[in-house]
Amino acid sequence: MNISKFVTPEIIFGRGSLSQIGESAARIGASKVFLVSDEDVINAGWVDQALHYLHASGLETEIFSSLTTNPKDCEVTEGALRYTASGCDAIVAVGGGSPTDVAKAVAILASNGGTLQDYEGINRIIRPLPPMLIAPSTAGAGSEVSQFAIIVDTARKLKMSIISKSLVPDIAIVDPELLKTKDAVLAAATGLDALTHGIESYVSLACTPLTDIHALKAIELISRNLRQAVADRGDMEANTNMAMASLTAGIAFSNAILGATHAMTHQVDGLIDRHHGETNASILPHVMEFNLPACPERFREIAVALGEDVRGLNLADAAGRSIEAIRRLIADIGLAKGLGDIGLEEKFIPLLSRNAMKDACLVTNPRNATLEDIEAIFHKAM
Ligand SMILES: [Fe+2]
């Protein structure tokens, strides 16, 4: 018997939908909201807007923003202490993947106790979490719909993947207006992250027809809109399409899981603290080359979704077009850099490779990868 499961939160999508945040939080039982965000999002004015709507719905609030890009376990511990002391009864994130993952991780510790390391891996959260609502300000992480929280273990210098259905928020409010205040570099990096989610989930061993339609739609939307979204940050049609792409990619990878690219970037991100989308850009084409022989038909479909004309080509050439198209897109948005260019030293490759072998995302990679394979891909990506 072949059984598949598929989870998503309630999704509210559209320009101006942040206005729904107050009544939505009240509807999931909030009386005092723990609002997680970061300084950039606060300075852009989105937290003030969210507070306005939350207060208009009669809710009290407490803001937590002591967190960094590639959020750390110690920041989550502080957040959980603040949550417990504040008397809050619901968690809201307004921001990108970092505040969202911190919000989820705070929810874990506040309701289940212990340390985050206790929950690393798949399905290790036992007790129910507080009600959660996420409003993303970037089009990339997809954490607003996913059953993932990715947090840096500062002692081991790697990213822990915590995967559990209880991490799927109750409500995702996706307002493309929030995207217009992020800069072009962040738009490129987050968009490339979303693209990596679409590709890895489409070739994942855990893919299903339900995840395939979301993954392919995300790849198609990103290939048609990411260049424009990076070139003109005020183009709301491109921003809206990227918001939808990130959302659909998030739905796909939340249910199909990811692959070797993320198993590897999680290690690099924990070590050198660059944007996760940049490390994906350095590694993704090399992992695609490695994976292509395992599922060439799927890579041909990816090529088509990327807008490639593969008529008349044999399967290998058609599938290969997907990698060429990805390389062009990465170059066009300014992310064509090796891992060495973004600060990784070659001497760390053995350690990173050993840790990547233990990452939960490697389990669903379409081609079995040995330690030597992962090391070879890291060297190519330098
Ligand atoms: Fe990612």
Short mmCIF file of C-alpha atoms and ligand atoms in Angstrom, two decimals:
data_model
loop_
_atom_site.label_atom_id
_atom_site.label_comp_id
_atom_site.label_asym_id
_atom_site.label_seq_id
_atom_site.Cartn_x
_atom_site.Cartn_y
_atom_site.Cartn_z
CA MET A 1 0.00 0.00 0.00
CA ASN A 2 1.37 3.41 -0.99
CA ILE A 3 0.16 6.03 1.49
CA SER A 4 0.93 9.74 1.21
CA LYS A 5 0.02 12.63 3.50
CA PHE A 6 -0.31 16.30 2.64
CA VAL A 7 -0.60 19.21 5.07
CA THR A 8 -1.00 22.95 4.65
CA PRO A 9 -2.16 25.75 6.91
CA GLU A 10 -5.10 28.01 6.16
CA ILE A 11 -3.69 30.46 3.59
CA ILE A 12 -4.77 34.08 3.16
CA PHE A 13 -3.12 35.53 0.04
CA GLY A 14 -3.24 38.93 -1.64
CA ARG A 15 -2.06 42.52 -1.61
CA GLY A 16 -3.27 44.16 1.59
CA SER A 17 -3.96 40.86 3.34
CA LEU A 18 -1.84 41.89 6.35
CA SER A 19 -5.02 43.72 7.41
CA GLN A 20 -6.45 40.28 8.29
CA ILE A 21 -3.81 39.58 10.95
CA GLY A 22 -5.82 40.84 13.96
CA GLU A 23 -9.04 38.97 13.37
CA SER A 24 -7.07 35.90 12.26
CA ALA A 25 -5.02 35.82 15.46
CA ALA A 26 -8.17 36.27 17.53
CA ARG A 27 -9.83 33.42 15.61
CA ILE A 28 -7.09 30.95 16.60
CA GLY A 29 -7.54 31.81 20.27
CA ALA A 30 -4.99 34.57 20.91
CA SER A 31 -5.51 37.11 23.67
CA LYS A 32 -1.85 38.19 23.99
CA VAL A 33 0.38 37.73 20.96
CA PHE A 34 4.15 37.08 21.03
CA LEU A 35 5.19 38.87 17.82
CA VAL A 36 8.56 37.72 16.42
CA SER A 37 10.28 39.91 13.84
CA ASP A 38 13.68 41.48 13.08
CA GLU A 39 15.09 45.01 12.98
CA ASP A 40 14.90 45.37 9.17
CA VAL A 41 11.22 44.43 9.08
CA ILE A 42 10.49 46.70 12.06
CA ASN A 43 12.32 49.61 10.34
CA ALA A 44 10.35 48.97 7.14
CA GLY A 45 7.16 49.68 9.13
CA TRP A 46 5.48 46.28 8.75
CA VAL A 47 5.49 45.48 12.46
CA ASP A 48 3.76 48.77 13.27
CA GLN A 49 1.08 47.90 10.70
CA ALA A 50 0.65 44.43 12.18
CA LEU A 51 0.43 45.89 15.71
CA HIS A 52 -2.25 48.31 14.55
CA TYR A 53 -4.45 45.47 13.29
CA LEU A 54 -3.73 43.23 16.30
CA HIS A 55 -4.62 46.00 18.77
CA ALA A 56 -7.72 46.91 16.74
CA SER A 57 -8.89 43.34 17.34
CA GLY A 58 -8.47 43.82 21.10
CA LEU A 59 -5.27 41.78 21.43
CA GLU A 60 -2.29 42.57 23.64
CA THR A 61 1.21 42.16 22.17
CA GLU A 62 4.83 41.54 23.13
CA ILE A 63 7.57 42.04 20.51
CA PHE A 64 10.67 39.82 20.27
CA SER A 65 13.36 40.73 17.73
CA SER A 66 16.66 39.61 19.30
CA LEU A 67 17.65 37.35 16.42
CA THR A 68 20.05 37.20 13.46
CA THR A 69 20.16 35.80 9.91
CA ASN A 70 20.65 32.03 10.20
CA PRO A 71 19.02 32.18 13.68
CA LYS A 72 20.84 30.53 16.58
CA ASP A 73 19.74 28.12 19.31
CA CYS A 74 20.71 30.63 22.03
CA GLU A 75 18.39 33.24 20.49
CA VAL A 76 15.52 30.74 20.62
CA THR A 77 16.26 29.92 24.27
CA GLU A 78 16.03 33.63 25.11
CA GLY A 79 12.81 33.92 23.10
CA ALA A 80 11.22 30.99 24.91
CA LEU A 81 12.05 32.52 28.30
CA ARG A 82 10.52 35.83 27.16
CA TYR A 83 7.42 34.05 25.84
CA THR A 84 6.83 32.21 29.10
CA ALA A 85 7.43 35.31 31.26
CA SER A 86 5.17 37.49 29.09
CA GLY A 87 1.95 35.52 29.59
CA CYS A 88 1.40 35.31 25.82
CA ASP A 89 -0.87 32.58 24.45
CA ALA A 90 -0.16 32.71 20.70
CA ILE A 91 2.84 33.27 18.41
CA VAL A 92 2.91 35.48 15.33
CA ALA A 93 5.90 36.06 13.03
CA VAL A 94 6.13 39.01 10.65
CA GLY A 95 9.31 38.64 8.62
CA GLY A 96 11.44 36.28 6.57
CA GLY A 97 12.58 32.74 7.25
CA SER A 98 14.69 33.73 10.25
CA PRO A 99 11.93 35.25 12.44
CA THR A 100 9.54 32.55 11.27
CA ASP A 101 11.83 29.70 12.25
CA VAL A 102 12.57 31.38 15.58
CA ALA A 103 8.82 31.73 16.19
CA LYS A 104 8.34 28.02 15.52
CA ALA A 105 11.31 27.03 17.67
CA VAL A 106 10.10 29.24 20.54
CA ALA A 107 6.75 27.48 20.24
CA ILE A 108 8.50 24.11 20.62
CA LEU A 109 10.47 25.02 23.75
CA ALA A 110 7.59 26.94 25.36
CA SER A 111 5.26 23.94 25.14
CA ASN A 112 7.58 20.92 25.18
CA GLY A 113 10.55 22.10 27.29
CA GLY A 114 14.10 20.78 27.01
CA THR A 115 16.52 22.02 24.36
CA LEU A 116 16.08 22.31 20.59
CA GLN A 117 18.56 19.49 20.08
CA ASP A 118 15.96 17.17 21.66
CA TYR A 119 13.72 17.75 18.62
CA GLU A 120 16.27 17.58 15.78
CA GLY A 121 15.15 15.23 13.00
CA ILE A 122 11.69 14.00 12.09
CA ASN A 123 8.55 13.84 14.28
CA ARG A 124 10.09 14.25 17.72
CA ILE A 125 7.69 16.91 19.05
CA ILE A 126 5.08 15.29 21.33
CA ARG A 127 2.93 18.01 22.97
CA PRO A 128 0.77 20.49 21.02
CA LEU A 129 2.25 23.93 20.23
CA PRO A 130 0.65 27.33 20.89
CA PRO A 131 -1.48 28.74 18.03
CA MET A 132 0.80 30.13 15.28
CA LEU A 133 0.26 32.67 12.51
CA ILE A 134 2.98 33.66 10.02
CA ALA A 135 3.12 36.68 7.68
CA PRO A 136 6.24 36.36 5.47
CA SER A 137 8.15 39.46 4.28
CA THR A 138 10.40 37.59 1.83
CA ALA A 139 9.58 35.28 -1.07
CA GLY A 140 11.86 32.35 -0.37
CA ALA A 141 11.87 30.37 2.83
CA GLY A 142 8.34 29.00 2.55
CA SER A 143 8.42 28.48 6.30
CA GLU A 144 4.96 30.06 6.60
CA VAL A 145 3.47 26.83 5.26
CA SER A 146 6.12 24.23 6.05
CA GLN A 147 6.64 21.62 8.74
CA PHE A 148 10.30 22.70 9.00
CA ALA A 149 12.23 24.87 11.44
CA ILE A 150 15.94 25.33 10.70
CA ILE A 151 18.07 26.64 13.57
CA VAL A 152 21.86 26.90 13.97
CA ASP A 153 23.40 24.71 16.68
CA THR A 154 26.11 27.14 17.81
CA ALA A 155 28.20 24.45 19.52
CA ARG A 156 28.32 22.15 16.48
CA LYS A 157 28.29 25.07 13.96
CA LEU A 158 25.61 23.49 11.75
CA LYS A 159 21.94 23.97 11.03
CA MET A 160 19.55 21.56 12.70
CA SER A 161 16.51 20.48 10.71
CA ILE A 162 13.47 20.08 12.94
CA ILE A 163 10.64 18.50 10.95
CA SER A 164 7.19 17.87 12.40
CA LYS A 165 3.58 18.35 11.32
CA SER A 166 3.01 20.35 14.48
CA LEU A 167 5.31 23.05 13.02
CA VAL A 168 2.80 23.80 10.24
CA PRO A 169 1.33 27.16 11.33
CA ASP A 170 -2.43 27.53 11.79
CA ILE A 171 -2.62 30.46 9.37
CA ALA A 172 -0.25 31.92 6.74
CA ILE A 173 -1.00 35.48 5.65
CA VAL A 174 0.93 36.13 2.42
CA ASP A 175 0.79 39.83 1.53
CA PRO A 176 3.01 40.61 -1.51
CA GLU A 177 3.13 44.28 -0.41
CA LEU A 178 5.63 43.25 2.27
CA LEU A 179 8.12 42.22 -0.43
CA LYS A 180 8.65 45.71 -1.82
CA THR A 181 10.88 46.88 1.04
CA LYS A 182 13.53 44.15 0.67
CA ASP A 183 16.60 45.00 -1.43
CA ALA A 184 17.68 43.39 -4.71
CA VAL A 185 20.33 41.15 -3.13
CA LEU A 186 17.81 39.72 -0.68
CA ALA A 187 15.25 39.34 -3.49
CA ALA A 188 17.78 37.33 -5.52
CA ALA A 189 18.91 35.12 -2.64
CA THR A 190 15.42 34.36 -1.32
CA GLY A 191 14.08 33.73 -4.84
CA LEU A 192 16.88 31.28 -5.52
CA ASP A 193 16.06 29.51 -2.24
CA ALA A 194 12.45 29.14 -3.37
CA LEU A 195 13.65 27.79 -6.73
CA THR A 196 15.83 25.25 -4.94
CA HIS A 197 12.79 24.17 -2.90
CA GLY A 198 10.81 23.66 -6.11
CA ILE A 199 13.52 21.63 -7.83
CA GLU A 200 14.51 19.50 -4.84
CA SER A 201 10.91 18.65 -3.99
CA TYR A 202 10.10 17.78 -7.63
CA VAL A 203 12.88 15.17 -7.76
CA SER A 204 12.46 14.06 -4.12
CA LEU A 205 11.92 10.38 -3.37
CA ALA A 206 8.88 11.50 -1.31
CA CYS A 207 7.19 13.49 -4.10
CA THR A 208 3.50 12.86 -4.85
CA PRO A 209 1.11 14.21 -7.51
CA LEU A 210 -0.03 16.78 -4.94
CA THR A 211 3.50 18.08 -4.37
CA ASP A 212 4.44 17.86 -8.08
CA ILE A 213 1.87 20.43 -9.20
CA HIS A 214 3.06 22.91 -6.59
CA ALA A 215 6.75 22.29 -7.32
CA LEU A 216 6.39 22.72 -11.09
CA LYS A 217 4.22 25.83 -10.72
CA ALA A 218 6.83 27.37 -8.43
CA ILE A 219 9.67 26.64 -10.89
CA GLU A 220 7.67 28.14 -13.77
CA LEU A 221 6.71 31.30 -11.82
CA ILE A 222 10.28 31.86 -10.64
CA SER A 223 11.80 31.44 -14.11
CA ARG A 224 9.33 34.03 -15.46
CA ASN A 225 9.48 36.56 -12.62
CA LEU A 226 12.68 36.41 -10.56
CA ARG A 227 14.87 38.43 -12.96
CA GLN A 228 12.27 41.20 -13.09
CA ALA A 229 11.67 41.10 -9.32
CA VAL A 230 15.41 41.62 -8.77
CA ALA A 231 15.75 44.33 -11.45
CA ASP A 232 12.74 46.38 -10.32
CA ARG A 233 11.88 45.99 -6.66
CA GLY A 234 8.74 48.08 -7.14
CA ASP A 235 7.21 45.81 -9.79
CA MET A 236 4.21 44.49 -7.87
CA GLU A 237 3.21 42.00 -10.55
CA ALA A 238 6.65 40.34 -10.29
CA ASN A 239 6.55 40.57 -6.48
CA THR A 240 3.07 39.01 -6.35
CA ASN A 241 4.14 36.16 -8.63
CA MET A 242 7.25 35.58 -6.53
CA ALA A 243 5.12 35.52 -3.36
CA MET A 244 2.93 32.85 -4.96
CA ALA A 245 6.02 30.96 -6.16
CA SER A 246 7.55 30.91 -2.69
CA LEU A 247 4.23 29.77 -1.24
CA THR A 248 3.76 26.91 -3.73
CA ALA A 249 7.41 25.85 -3.39
CA GLY A 250 6.91 25.84 0.38
CA ILE A 251 3.81 23.64 0.11
CA ALA A 252 5.77 21.27 -2.16
CA PHE A 253 8.88 20.86 -0.01
CA SER A 254 6.99 20.77 3.26
CA ASN A 255 5.32 17.58 2.05
CA ALA A 256 7.99 16.07 -0.26
CA ILE A 257 11.04 17.14 1.81
CA LEU A 258 14.22 18.30 0.04
CA GLY A 259 17.54 16.80 -1.07
CA ALA A 260 21.33 16.97 -1.13
CA THR A 261 21.52 20.71 -1.86
CA HIS A 262 19.82 21.56 1.41
CA ALA A 263 21.63 18.79 3.31
CA MET A 264 24.86 20.54 2.21
CA THR A 265 23.81 24.20 2.54
CA HIS A 266 22.61 23.59 6.10
CA GLN A 267 26.21 22.77 7.02
CA VAL A 268 27.75 25.73 5.16
CA ASP A 269 25.20 28.19 6.59
CA GLY A 270 25.98 27.06 10.13
CA LEU A 271 29.67 27.72 9.53
CA ILE A 272 30.01 30.91 7.46
CA ASP A 273 26.70 32.73 8.14
CA ARG A 274 25.97 33.83 4.54
CA HIS A 275 22.44 34.04 3.17
CA HIS A 276 21.04 30.53 2.67
CA GLY A 277 19.97 31.43 -0.90
CA GLU A 278 23.56 32.32 -1.84
CA THR A 279 24.86 28.95 -0.67
CA ASN A 280 22.04 27.23 -2.55
CA ALA A 281 23.11 29.07 -5.71
CA SER A 282 26.69 27.79 -5.34
CA ILE A 283 25.68 24.16 -4.77
CA LEU A 284 22.39 23.55 -6.64
CA PRO A 285 23.73 23.13 -10.24
CA HIS A 286 26.34 20.61 -9.07
CA VAL A 287 23.77 18.55 -7.16
CA MET A 288 21.49 18.64 -10.22
CA GLU A 289 24.36 17.22 -12.32
CA PHE A 290 24.87 14.48 -9.75
CA ASN A 291 21.14 13.66 -9.51
CA LEU A 292 20.28 13.83 -13.21
CA PRO A 293 21.05 10.18 -14.07
CA ALA A 294 18.61 9.03 -11.35
CA CYS A 295 15.55 10.73 -12.85
CA PRO A 296 16.22 12.31 -16.29
CA GLU A 297 12.48 12.44 -17.13
CA ARG A 298 11.89 14.68 -14.11
CA PHE A 299 14.77 16.97 -15.09
CA ARG A 300 13.31 17.24 -18.59
CA GLU A 301 10.03 18.40 -17.01
CA ILE A 302 11.97 20.93 -14.96
CA ALA A 303 13.62 22.22 -18.17
CA VAL A 304 10.18 22.72 -19.70
CA ALA A 305 8.94 24.54 -16.59
CA LEU A 306 12.01 26.78 -16.88
CA GLY A 307 10.87 27.74 -20.38
CA GLU A 308 13.36 25.60 -22.35
CA ASP A 309 12.32 24.31 -25.78
CA VAL A 310 13.29 20.63 -25.61
CA ARG A 311 11.42 19.46 -28.70
CA GLY A 312 13.54 17.13 -30.81
CA LEU A 313 16.15 16.61 -28.11
CA ASN A 314 17.00 13.19 -26.72
CA LEU A 315 16.20 12.64 -23.03
CA ALA A 316 19.72 13.32 -21.72
CA ASP A 317 20.07 16.58 -23.65
CA ALA A 318 16.56 17.74 -22.74
CA ALA A 319 17.21 16.98 -19.05
CA GLY A 320 20.57 18.75 -19.24
CA ARG A 321 18.83 21.92 -20.42
CA SER A 322 17.42 22.29 -16.89
CA ILE A 323 20.94 22.76 -15.50
CA GLU A 324 21.94 25.21 -18.24
CA ALA A 325 18.81 27.26 -17.58
CA ILE A 326 19.46 27.31 -13.83
CA ARG A 327 23.06 28.46 -14.40
CA ARG A 328 21.87 31.31 -16.65
CA LEU A 329 19.27 32.40 -14.10
CA ILE A 330 21.80 32.33 -11.25
CA ALA A 331 24.22 34.45 -13.32
CA ASP A 332 21.52 36.91 -14.36
CA ILE A 333 20.56 37.64 -10.73
CA GLY A 334 24.19 38.06 -9.64
CA LEU A 335 24.64 34.91 -7.57
CA ALA A 336 27.14 32.98 -9.74
CA LYS A 337 29.79 32.52 -7.09
CA GLY A 338 31.70 29.51 -5.82
CA LEU A 339 31.62 28.55 -2.16
CA GLY A 340 35.22 29.80 -1.94
CA ASP A 341 34.07 33.24 -3.15
CA ILE A 342 31.54 33.47 -0.33
CA GLY A 343 34.06 32.57 2.35
CA LEU A 344 34.24 28.79 2.68
CA GLU A 345 37.71 27.32 3.21
CA GLU A 346 38.52 24.00 1.55
CA LYS A 347 39.79 22.50 4.82
CA PHE A 348 36.23 22.35 6.19
CA ILE A 349 34.89 20.10 3.41
CA PRO A 350 35.50 16.75 5.21
CA LEU A 351 33.65 17.95 8.33
CA LEU A 352 30.81 19.54 6.34
CA SER A 353 30.44 16.37 4.29
CA ARG A 354 30.25 14.13 7.35
CA ASN A 355 27.55 16.36 8.85
CA ALA A 356 25.63 16.52 5.55
CA MET A 357 25.43 12.73 5.58
CA LYS A 358 23.42 13.01 8.84
CA ASP A 359 21.03 15.75 7.62
CA ALA A 360 17.39 14.64 7.32
CA CYS A 361 17.12 16.24 3.86
CA LEU A 362 19.56 13.74 2.36
CA VAL A 363 17.12 10.87 2.94
CA THR A 364 14.85 11.98 0.08
CA ASN A 365 17.61 12.83 -2.43
CA PRO A 366 16.80 10.91 -5.64
CA ARG A 367 20.30 9.44 -6.00
CA ASN A 368 22.06 7.67 -3.17
CA ALA A 369 25.04 9.80 -2.18
CA THR A 370 28.11 8.47 -0.37
CA LEU A 371 30.45 10.55 1.76
CA GLU A 372 32.87 10.62 -1.18
CA ASP A 373 30.09 11.85 -3.49
CA ILE A 374 29.22 14.72 -1.14
CA GLU A 375 32.88 15.68 -0.77
CA ALA A 376 33.30 15.68 -4.56
CA ILE A 377 30.25 17.94 -5.00
CA PHE A 378 31.59 20.34 -2.35
CA HIS A 379 34.93 20.53 -4.21
CA LYS A 380 33.18 21.22 -7.53
CA ALA A 381 31.10 23.95 -5.88
CA MET A 382 34.19 25.79 -4.58
FE FE B 1 15.88 26.59 1.71
#
